[in-house]
Short mmCIF file of C-alpha atoms in Angstrom, two decimals:
data_model
loop_
_atom_site.label_atom_id
_atom_site.label_comp_id
_atom_site.label_asym_id
_atom_site.label_seq_id
_atom_site.Cartn_x
_atom_site.Cartn_y
_atom_site.Cartn_z
CA MET A 13 -12.64 16.47 23.19
CA GLN A 14 -9.55 16.67 20.99
CA SER A 15 -9.80 14.83 17.69
CA GLN A 16 -7.72 11.63 17.57
CA LEU A 17 -7.64 11.78 13.77
CA PHE A 18 -5.68 15.02 13.96
CA THR A 19 -3.18 14.14 16.67
CA PRO A 20 0.44 13.49 15.58
CA PHE A 21 1.69 9.92 15.31
CA GLN A 22 5.15 8.36 15.34
CA LEU A 23 6.23 5.69 12.83
CA GLY A 24 9.79 4.82 13.81
CA LYS A 25 11.79 7.99 13.28
CA LEU A 26 8.99 9.50 11.19
CA THR A 27 6.57 11.95 12.79
CA LEU A 28 3.21 12.20 11.05
CA PRO A 29 1.23 15.43 11.63
CA ASN A 30 -2.04 13.46 11.81
CA ARG A 31 -3.38 9.92 11.38
CA ILE A 32 -4.72 10.16 7.85
CA ILE A 33 -2.86 7.86 5.45
CA ILE A 34 -3.36 8.22 1.69
CA ALA A 35 -3.30 4.59 0.62
CA PRO A 36 -1.61 3.51 -2.63
CA MET A 37 -3.71 3.98 -5.76
CA CYS A 38 -2.53 2.65 -9.11
CA GLN A 39 -2.73 5.30 -11.82
CA TYR A 40 -1.79 3.16 -14.86
CA SER A 41 0.03 6.14 -16.33
CA ALA A 42 3.72 5.20 -16.28
CA GLN A 43 5.91 4.78 -19.36
CA ASP A 44 8.13 1.67 -19.26
CA GLY A 45 7.96 1.90 -15.47
CA PHE A 46 8.96 5.58 -15.35
CA PRO A 47 6.67 8.20 -13.77
CA SER A 48 4.95 10.60 -16.18
CA ASP A 49 3.74 14.17 -15.81
CA TRP A 50 0.43 12.67 -14.66
CA HIS A 51 2.15 11.39 -11.51
CA LEU A 52 3.48 14.85 -10.72
CA MET A 53 0.01 16.36 -11.18
CA HIS A 54 -1.81 13.62 -9.24
CA LEU A 55 0.67 13.33 -6.39
CA GLY A 56 1.05 17.09 -6.25
CA ALA A 57 -2.67 17.40 -5.57
CA MET A 58 -2.54 14.64 -2.94
CA SER A 59 0.48 16.27 -1.27
CA HIS A 60 -1.51 19.47 -0.67
CA SER A 61 -4.34 17.64 1.07
CA GLY A 62 -2.90 17.91 4.59
CA ALA A 63 -2.86 14.13 5.16
CA GLY A 64 -0.28 12.63 7.50
CA LEU A 65 1.40 10.32 4.95
CA LEU A 66 1.18 9.77 1.20
CA ILE A 67 2.01 6.27 -0.08
CA LEU A 68 2.81 6.01 -3.79
CA GLU A 69 1.09 3.37 -5.86
CA ALA A 70 2.25 -0.23 -6.19
CA THR A 71 5.72 0.03 -7.76
CA ALA A 72 7.05 -3.12 -9.40
CA VAL A 73 10.35 -4.63 -8.30
CA GLU A 74 10.57 -6.54 -11.60
CA ALA A 75 9.27 -5.67 -15.06
CA ARG A 76 7.26 -8.92 -15.06
CA GLY A 77 5.83 -7.95 -11.67
CA ARG A 78 3.82 -5.00 -13.02
CA ILE A 79 0.06 -5.30 -12.81
CA SER A 80 -0.13 -3.65 -16.22
CA PRO A 81 2.34 -2.33 -18.81
CA LEU A 82 1.50 1.14 -17.43
CA ASP A 83 2.65 0.53 -13.82
CA LEU A 84 5.45 2.32 -12.02
CA GLY A 85 8.69 0.40 -11.59
CA ILE A 86 11.84 0.50 -9.52
CA TRP A 87 13.71 -2.46 -11.01
CA SER A 88 16.67 -0.38 -12.21
CA ASP A 89 18.79 2.53 -11.04
CA PRO A 90 17.41 4.82 -13.80
CA HIS A 91 13.89 4.13 -12.48
CA ALA A 92 15.04 5.07 -8.98
CA GLU A 93 16.66 8.25 -10.28
CA SER A 94 13.42 9.23 -12.00
CA LEU A 95 11.48 8.62 -8.79
CA LYS A 96 14.06 10.63 -6.87
CA ASN A 97 13.43 13.55 -9.22
CA LEU A 98 9.70 13.18 -8.62
CA VAL A 99 10.21 13.20 -4.84
CA THR A 100 12.42 16.29 -5.08
CA ARG A 101 9.83 18.17 -7.11
CA LEU A 102 7.01 17.25 -4.73
CA ARG A 103 9.04 18.43 -1.75
CA GLN A 104 9.52 21.86 -3.28
CA TYR A 105 5.97 22.69 -2.24
CA SER A 106 4.94 20.07 0.32
CA ALA A 107 6.45 18.77 3.56
CA MET A 108 4.12 15.76 3.62
CA PRO A 109 5.98 12.50 4.38
CA LEU A 110 6.23 10.20 1.35
CA ALA A 111 6.26 6.42 1.28
CA ILE A 112 6.39 3.92 -1.58
CA GLN A 113 4.68 0.56 -1.92
CA LEU A 114 6.96 -2.14 -3.36
CA ALA A 115 5.10 -4.87 -5.19
CA HIS A 116 5.08 -7.88 -7.48
CA ALA A 117 1.79 -8.84 -9.10
CA GLY A 118 2.64 -12.50 -9.76
CA ARG A 119 -0.17 -14.21 -11.68
CA LYS A 120 -2.22 -10.97 -11.72
CA ALA A 121 0.45 -9.19 -13.78
CA SER A 122 0.31 -8.51 -17.52
CA SER A 123 -3.21 -7.06 -17.31
CA ALA A 124 -4.94 -4.24 -19.12
CA ALA A 125 -5.76 -1.01 -17.31
CA PRO A 126 -9.18 -1.13 -15.60
CA TRP A 127 -10.75 1.26 -18.11
CA ASN A 128 -9.63 -1.13 -20.87
CA GLY A 129 -11.26 -4.15 -19.21
CA GLY A 130 -8.50 -5.30 -16.83
CA GLN A 131 -8.17 -8.67 -18.58
CA LEU A 132 -4.93 -10.63 -18.90
CA LEU A 133 -2.94 -9.52 -21.95
CA ASN A 134 -1.23 -11.92 -24.33
CA ALA A 135 2.09 -11.24 -26.03
CA GLY A 136 0.40 -9.72 -29.07
CA GLN A 137 -1.36 -7.23 -26.80
CA GLY A 138 1.81 -6.19 -25.00
CA GLY A 139 1.59 -8.81 -22.26
CA TRP A 140 4.10 -11.33 -20.93
CA GLN A 141 4.40 -14.67 -19.14
CA THR A 142 3.22 -14.33 -15.54
CA VAL A 143 4.68 -16.16 -12.54
CA ALA A 144 3.20 -17.57 -9.33
CA PRO A 145 3.88 -20.09 -6.59
CA SER A 146 1.93 -22.70 -8.56
CA ALA A 147 0.67 -22.93 -12.15
CA ILE A 148 -2.88 -21.96 -11.17
CA PRO A 149 -4.47 -19.01 -13.02
CA HIS A 150 -6.49 -16.35 -11.22
CA TYR A 151 -9.47 -16.93 -13.52
CA ALA A 152 -10.08 -20.37 -15.02
CA HIS A 153 -10.02 -18.94 -18.56
CA ASP A 154 -6.63 -17.20 -18.06
CA ALA A 155 -3.36 -18.64 -19.30
CA ALA A 156 -1.57 -20.49 -16.50
CA PRO A 157 1.32 -18.70 -14.78
CA HIS A 158 4.81 -20.19 -14.65
CA ALA A 159 5.44 -21.85 -11.28
CA LEU A 160 8.53 -20.23 -9.77
CA THR A 161 11.52 -22.50 -9.25
CA LEU A 162 13.72 -22.16 -6.17
CA ASP A 163 16.23 -20.21 -8.27
CA ASP A 164 13.42 -17.95 -9.51
CA ILE A 165 12.39 -17.29 -5.90
CA GLN A 166 15.91 -16.18 -5.04
CA GLU A 167 15.76 -13.74 -7.96
CA VAL A 168 12.48 -12.33 -6.65
CA ARG A 169 14.01 -11.93 -3.20
CA GLN A 170 16.95 -10.05 -4.69
CA ALA A 171 14.60 -7.83 -6.70
CA PHE A 172 12.77 -6.74 -3.52
CA THR A 173 16.08 -6.17 -1.73
CA ASP A 174 17.43 -4.01 -4.55
CA ALA A 175 14.14 -2.11 -4.74
CA ALA A 176 14.25 -1.33 -1.02
CA ARG A 177 17.78 0.02 -1.32
CA ARG A 178 16.77 2.15 -4.31
CA ALA A 179 13.68 3.47 -2.51
CA VAL A 180 15.81 4.72 0.38
CA GLU A 181 18.29 6.29 -2.02
CA ALA A 182 15.42 7.95 -3.90
CA GLY A 183 14.45 9.77 -0.70
CA PHE A 184 11.27 8.02 0.38
CA ASP A 185 10.55 8.33 4.12
CA SER A 186 9.03 4.86 4.43
CA ILE A 187 8.38 1.64 2.52
CA GLU A 188 5.25 -0.49 2.46
CA LEU A 189 5.73 -4.11 1.35
CA HIS A 190 2.71 -5.20 -0.69
CA ALA A 191 1.50 -8.63 0.46
CA ALA A 192 -2.21 -8.08 -0.23
CA HIS A 193 -4.90 -8.09 -2.93
CA GLY A 194 -4.00 -11.39 -4.54
CA TYR A 195 -0.53 -10.35 -5.68
CA LEU A 196 2.59 -12.52 -5.48
CA LEU A 197 3.28 -12.62 -1.73
CA HIS A 198 -0.41 -13.08 -0.98
CA GLN A 199 -0.43 -15.88 -3.57
CA PHE A 200 2.30 -17.66 -1.62
CA MET A 201 0.39 -17.31 1.66
CA SER A 202 -2.99 -18.56 0.44
CA PRO A 203 -3.59 -22.32 0.04
CA LEU A 204 -5.94 -21.50 -2.85
CA SER A 205 -3.03 -20.33 -5.01
CA ASN A 206 -0.09 -22.14 -3.41
CA GLN A 207 -0.01 -25.92 -3.91
CA ARG A 208 3.76 -26.34 -3.76
CA ALA A 209 5.36 -29.40 -2.18
CA ASP A 210 8.68 -27.77 -1.18
CA GLN A 211 9.69 -25.43 1.68
CA TYR A 212 7.47 -22.66 0.28
CA GLY A 213 4.22 -24.65 0.27
CA GLY A 214 1.98 -26.84 2.38
CA SER A 215 2.10 -25.79 6.03
CA LEU A 216 1.34 -22.27 7.20
CA GLU A 217 4.98 -21.87 8.23
CA ASN A 218 6.08 -22.71 4.69
CA ARG A 219 3.49 -20.47 3.04
CA LEU A 220 4.63 -17.52 5.20
CA ARG A 221 8.28 -18.18 4.45
CA LEU A 222 8.76 -15.99 1.37
CA THR A 223 6.97 -12.95 2.80
CA LEU A 224 9.06 -13.13 5.98
CA GLU A 225 12.29 -13.77 4.07
CA ILE A 226 11.68 -10.76 1.85
CA PHE A 227 10.82 -8.60 4.85
CA ASP A 228 14.09 -9.68 6.52
CA ASP A 229 16.03 -9.04 3.30
CA MET A 230 14.63 -5.53 3.01
CA LYS A 231 15.14 -4.81 6.69
CA ARG A 232 18.86 -5.50 6.29
CA VAL A 233 19.34 -2.86 3.58
CA VAL A 234 17.35 0.03 5.07
CA PRO A 235 18.61 2.20 7.98
CA ALA A 236 18.05 0.75 11.45
CA ASP A 237 15.23 3.15 12.37
CA TYR A 238 13.66 3.30 8.92
CA PRO A 239 9.86 2.66 8.92
CA LEU A 240 9.39 -0.54 6.92
CA GLY A 241 5.78 -1.73 7.05
CA ILE A 242 3.48 -4.10 5.19
CA ARG A 243 0.03 -4.30 3.64
CA ILE A 244 -1.87 -7.55 3.91
CA SER A 245 -5.23 -8.99 2.96
CA ALA A 246 -6.58 -10.35 6.23
CA SER A 247 -8.93 -12.78 4.47
CA ASP A 248 -9.59 -14.20 1.03
CA TRP A 249 -13.34 -14.13 1.77
CA ALA A 250 -13.42 -17.61 0.19
CA ASP A 251 -13.73 -21.13 1.58
CA GLY A 252 -10.39 -22.81 2.17
CA GLY A 253 -8.44 -19.61 1.62
CA TRP A 254 -6.18 -17.31 3.58
CA ASP A 255 -7.94 -16.16 6.74
CA LEU A 256 -7.75 -14.03 9.86
CA GLU A 257 -6.13 -16.81 11.89
CA GLY A 258 -3.20 -16.91 9.49
CA SER A 259 -3.06 -13.11 9.47
CA LEU A 260 -2.74 -13.00 13.27
CA ILE A 261 0.17 -15.45 13.15
CA LEU A 262 1.82 -13.44 10.38
CA THR A 263 1.34 -10.26 12.43
CA LYS A 264 3.17 -11.73 15.41
CA GLU A 265 6.06 -12.88 13.21
CA LEU A 266 6.35 -9.45 11.65
CA GLU A 267 6.33 -7.72 15.02
CA LYS A 268 9.29 -9.88 16.11
CA ARG A 269 11.15 -8.57 13.06
CA GLY A 270 10.59 -4.89 13.83
CA CYS A 271 7.82 -4.18 11.32
CA ALA A 272 6.85 -0.50 11.63
CA PHE A 273 3.15 -0.83 10.74
CA ILE A 274 0.58 -3.19 9.26
CA HIS A 275 -1.99 -1.93 6.74
CA VAL A 276 -5.03 -4.20 6.92
CA SER A 277 -7.02 -4.79 3.74
CA SER A 278 -8.68 -7.96 2.42
CA GLY A 279 -9.62 -9.95 -0.67
CA GLY A 280 -8.27 -9.86 -4.20
CA LEU A 281 -6.99 -13.43 -4.48
CA SER A 282 -9.97 -15.57 -5.44
CA ALA A 283 -12.60 -15.18 -8.13
CA GLN A 284 -14.92 -16.94 -5.64
CA GLN A 285 -14.61 -14.21 -2.98
CA LYS A 286 -17.82 -12.98 -1.39
CA ILE A 287 -17.24 -9.57 0.18
CA PRO A 288 -20.00 -7.72 2.07
CA LEU A 289 -19.21 -4.22 0.80
CA GLU A 290 -20.44 -1.76 3.42
CA PRO A 291 -18.88 1.19 5.25
CA GLY A 292 -15.89 0.06 7.30
CA TYR A 293 -16.27 -3.58 6.23
CA GLN A 294 -12.58 -4.30 6.84
CA VAL A 295 -12.30 -2.55 10.22
CA PRO A 296 -13.09 -5.74 12.23
CA PHE A 297 -9.93 -7.28 10.76
CA ALA A 298 -7.88 -4.27 11.85
CA LYS A 299 -9.43 -4.46 15.33
CA ALA A 300 -8.59 -8.16 15.68
CA ILE A 301 -5.00 -7.59 14.56
CA LYS A 302 -4.57 -4.58 16.84
CA ALA A 303 -5.59 -6.81 19.77
CA VAL A 304 -2.53 -9.04 19.30
CA THR A 305 0.18 -6.52 18.40
CA SER A 306 1.83 -3.32 19.53
CA MET A 307 2.56 -2.47 15.89
CA PRO A 308 0.61 0.51 14.55
CA VAL A 309 -2.41 -0.71 12.59
CA ILE A 310 -3.88 1.08 9.57
CA ALA A 311 -7.58 0.48 8.91
CA VAL A 312 -8.84 0.97 5.35
CA GLY A 313 -11.90 0.19 3.24
CA LEU A 314 -14.97 2.38 2.63
CA ILE A 315 -14.01 4.83 5.38
CA THR A 316 -15.40 7.99 3.83
CA GLU A 317 -16.76 10.14 6.67
CA ALA A 318 -14.77 12.16 9.21
CA LYS A 319 -16.86 11.05 12.19
CA GLN A 320 -16.60 7.44 11.04
CA ALA A 321 -12.78 7.70 10.96
CA GLU A 322 -12.73 9.42 14.33
CA GLN A 323 -14.93 6.77 15.92
CA ILE A 324 -12.61 3.97 14.73
CA LEU A 325 -9.71 5.67 16.49
CA GLN A 326 -11.69 6.60 19.61
CA GLU A 327 -12.82 2.98 19.99
CA GLN A 328 -9.20 1.83 19.52
CA GLU A 329 -10.00 -0.38 16.55
CA ALA A 330 -6.97 1.00 14.69
CA ASP A 331 -4.19 3.56 15.08
CA LEU A 332 -4.31 5.16 11.64
CA ILE A 333 -6.93 5.58 8.90
CA GLY A 334 -6.27 4.78 5.25
CA VAL A 335 -8.23 6.66 2.61
CA ALA A 336 -7.95 6.21 -1.14
CA ARG A 337 -10.82 6.56 -3.62
CA VAL A 338 -12.51 9.20 -1.50
CA MET A 339 -9.34 11.25 -2.04
CA LEU A 340 -9.76 11.01 -5.81
CA TYR A 341 -13.32 12.25 -5.46
CA ASN A 342 -12.36 14.97 -3.00
CA PRO A 343 -8.59 15.69 -2.86
CA HIS A 344 -9.19 18.07 0.07
CA TRP A 345 -11.06 15.49 2.15
CA PRO A 346 -8.67 16.01 5.12
CA TRP A 347 -9.47 19.76 5.11
CA HIS A 348 -13.19 19.04 5.35
CA ALA A 349 -12.59 16.40 8.02
CA ALA A 350 -10.54 18.86 10.09
CA ALA A 351 -13.25 21.52 9.76
CA GLU A 352 -15.94 19.04 10.83
CA LEU A 353 -13.92 17.79 13.82
CA GLY A 354 -12.74 21.23 14.95
CA ALA A 355 -9.06 20.57 14.22
CA GLY A 356 -6.26 22.38 12.41
CA ILE A 357 -4.46 21.17 9.31
CA HIS A 358 -1.52 22.15 7.14
CA ALA A 359 -2.30 23.66 3.73
CA PRO A 360 -0.34 25.73 1.20
CA ARG A 361 -0.35 29.45 1.94
CA GLN A 362 -1.66 30.01 -1.57
CA TYR A 363 -4.92 28.36 -0.45
CA TRP A 364 -5.38 30.01 2.95
CA ARG A 365 -7.91 32.51 1.63
CA SER A 366 -10.27 29.60 0.90
CA GLN A 367 -11.01 29.10 4.61
CA PRO A 368 -14.80 29.47 5.04
CA ARG A 369 -15.95 32.37 7.20
CA GLU A 370 -17.78 30.07 9.58
CA VAL A 371 -14.64 28.00 10.24
CA LYS A 372 -11.95 29.41 12.53
CA ASP A 373 -8.29 28.41 12.77
CA LEU A 374 -8.54 25.64 10.16
CA PHE A 375 -5.21 26.20 8.46
CA ILE A 376 -2.19 25.92 10.75
CA GLY A 377 0.03 29.00 10.62
CA MET A 378 -2.60 31.26 9.11
#
């Protein structure tokens, strides 16, 4: 039987050679928001993996929206020009489609890199005042974020709109709006972090408002058939928090608006979360969302084995498979998956001689 993981897939006007998605992975290696040589090295390796789509790490639409001082940014035209140069250099040697994740960290911004502890930084440590829907810190011992005013919210909307325009101009094939992992848009959607009393708080409709407004704003400035998708956390894994029921309603609203795909993750908002980490632990969320939408669904989360990924697709629990940390451990994971599943995959000609003797017709065009 033909492997589903290695069949082509259509995202709007974009044709993916297979259903492997390299999910965004923060590298904490930018300089004032600009990509460094590390990004060229890292993304160059990923772009030779044969995956169907490579999504760049969370890229801040505002300087204050960076997770850390070392995050990528796209809040100015010079940032976009630098990213355009990066895209051009990657495409010299790889035809892999490239997407970018546009993000705002909200109250989880101004943090140290993970290898430096990941804690909130104060001004003396290079940090800044964070913002959120309400003045509720992520951890009780953190400084409280500034609660966004209505005027502030309009500025955030404009920042996402400008970032989407710049991403298209920089040459990215697709955009993923980051509304997951406890960052700003997720903060607005969860009642644990949003205790506003205006049109952006209270009811589910109000808590969804900003995410949907920003999606609509971005949709208006990208080409009509441009694949604009979203990443969400389907659950806070915490009592009284954002949950699957809300995610299903959000999914239906996004489908009405022409969302190109939904990337289904979970958690990241509450220090009280209780997550049962096990292989494929987030796949049930993807399955439930796929049952209510015709939008392509990306499943992600401890999917590390080729047969595991294939089974998810064969059982129609998702349409695409997101892989991340396993790609850092094994940047040629898609090659090994193709060999195991008896499929072909694209690879640079310079690497064709690496095909094992026991594997036939692994590299397409060889």
